[in-house]
């Protein structure tokens, strides 16, 4: 949307076990090529 500002919010908090699960899922998706690191400035 032209002229729209990004939403300023704190990151969603996760318990350590949830963060571990999320990290594993992100690594798996990255290894398979479904996602990649952001290249935005």
PDB file of C-alpha atoms in Angstrom:
ATOM      1  CA  UNK A   1       0.000   0.000   0.000  1.00  0.00           C
ATOM      2  CA  UNK A   2       1.681   3.250  -1.073  1.00  0.00           C
ATOM      3  CA  UNK A   3       2.450   5.589   1.825  1.00  0.00           C
ATOM      4  CA  UNK A   4       1.567   3.022   4.495  1.00  0.00           C
ATOM      5  CA  UNK A   5       3.849   2.804   7.522  1.00  0.00           C
ATOM      6  CA  UNK A   6       4.991  -0.558   8.937  1.00  0.00           C
ATOM      7  CA  UNK A   7       3.323  -1.795  12.107  1.00  0.00           C
ATOM      8  CA  UNK A   8       5.542  -1.044  15.115  1.00  0.00           C
ATOM      9  CA  UNK A   9       5.188  -4.032  17.451  1.00  0.00           C
ATOM     10  CA  UNK A  10       7.504  -6.032  19.663  1.00  0.00           C
ATOM     11  CA  UNK A  11       8.306  -9.574  18.460  1.00  0.00           C
ATOM     12  CA  UNK A  12       5.953 -12.302  19.661  1.00  0.00           C
ATOM     13  CA  UNK A  13       7.369 -13.918  22.794  1.00  0.00           C
ATOM     14  CA  UNK A  14       7.862 -17.676  22.916  1.00  0.00           C
ATOM     15  CA  UNK A  15       8.829 -20.067  25.672  1.00  0.00           C
ATOM     16  CA  UNK A  16      12.346 -21.507  25.228  1.00  0.00           C
ATOM     17  CA  UNK A  17      10.905 -24.859  24.103  1.00  0.00           C
ATOM     18  CA  UNK A  18       8.725 -23.106  21.524  1.00  0.00           C
ATOM     19  CA  UNK A  19      11.696 -21.100  20.273  1.00  0.00           C
ATOM     20  CA  UNK A  20      13.692 -24.316  19.857  1.00  0.00           C
ATOM     21  CA  UNK A  21      10.880 -25.897  17.816  1.00  0.00           C
ATOM     22  CA  UNK A  22      10.549 -22.770  15.681  1.00  0.00           C
ATOM     23  CA  UNK A  23      14.300 -22.650  15.035  1.00  0.00           C
ATOM     24  CA  UNK A  24      14.277 -26.301  13.937  1.00  0.00           C
ATOM     25  CA  UNK A  25      11.338 -25.703  11.574  1.00  0.00           C
ATOM     26  CA  UNK A  26      12.996 -22.609  10.085  1.00  0.00           C
ATOM     27  CA  UNK A  27      16.272 -24.489   9.555  1.00  0.00           C
ATOM     28  CA  UNK A  28      14.419 -27.345   7.840  1.00  0.00           C
ATOM     29  CA  UNK A  29      12.534 -24.949   5.540  1.00  0.00           C
ATOM     30  CA  UNK A  30      15.761 -23.100   4.761  1.00  0.00           C
ATOM     31  CA  UNK A  31      17.613 -26.344   3.977  1.00  0.00           C
ATOM     32  CA  UNK A  32      14.824 -27.362   1.572  1.00  0.00           C
ATOM     33  CA  UNK A  33      14.940 -23.974  -0.160  1.00  0.00           C
ATOM     34  CA  UNK A  34      11.415 -22.886   0.790  1.00  0.00           C
ATOM     35  CA  UNK A  35      12.687 -19.812   2.652  1.00  0.00           C
ATOM     36  CA  UNK A  36      15.895 -17.780   2.611  1.00  0.00           C
ATOM     37  CA  UNK A  37      17.441 -15.042   4.764  1.00  0.00           C
ATOM     38  CA  UNK A  38      16.118 -11.547   4.183  1.00  0.00           C
ATOM     39  CA  UNK A  39      18.189  -9.276   1.964  1.00  0.00           C
ATOM     40  CA  UNK A  40      16.302  -6.050   2.732  1.00  0.00           C
ATOM     41  CA  UNK A  41      18.310  -3.064   3.982  1.00  0.00           C
TER      42      UNK A  41
END
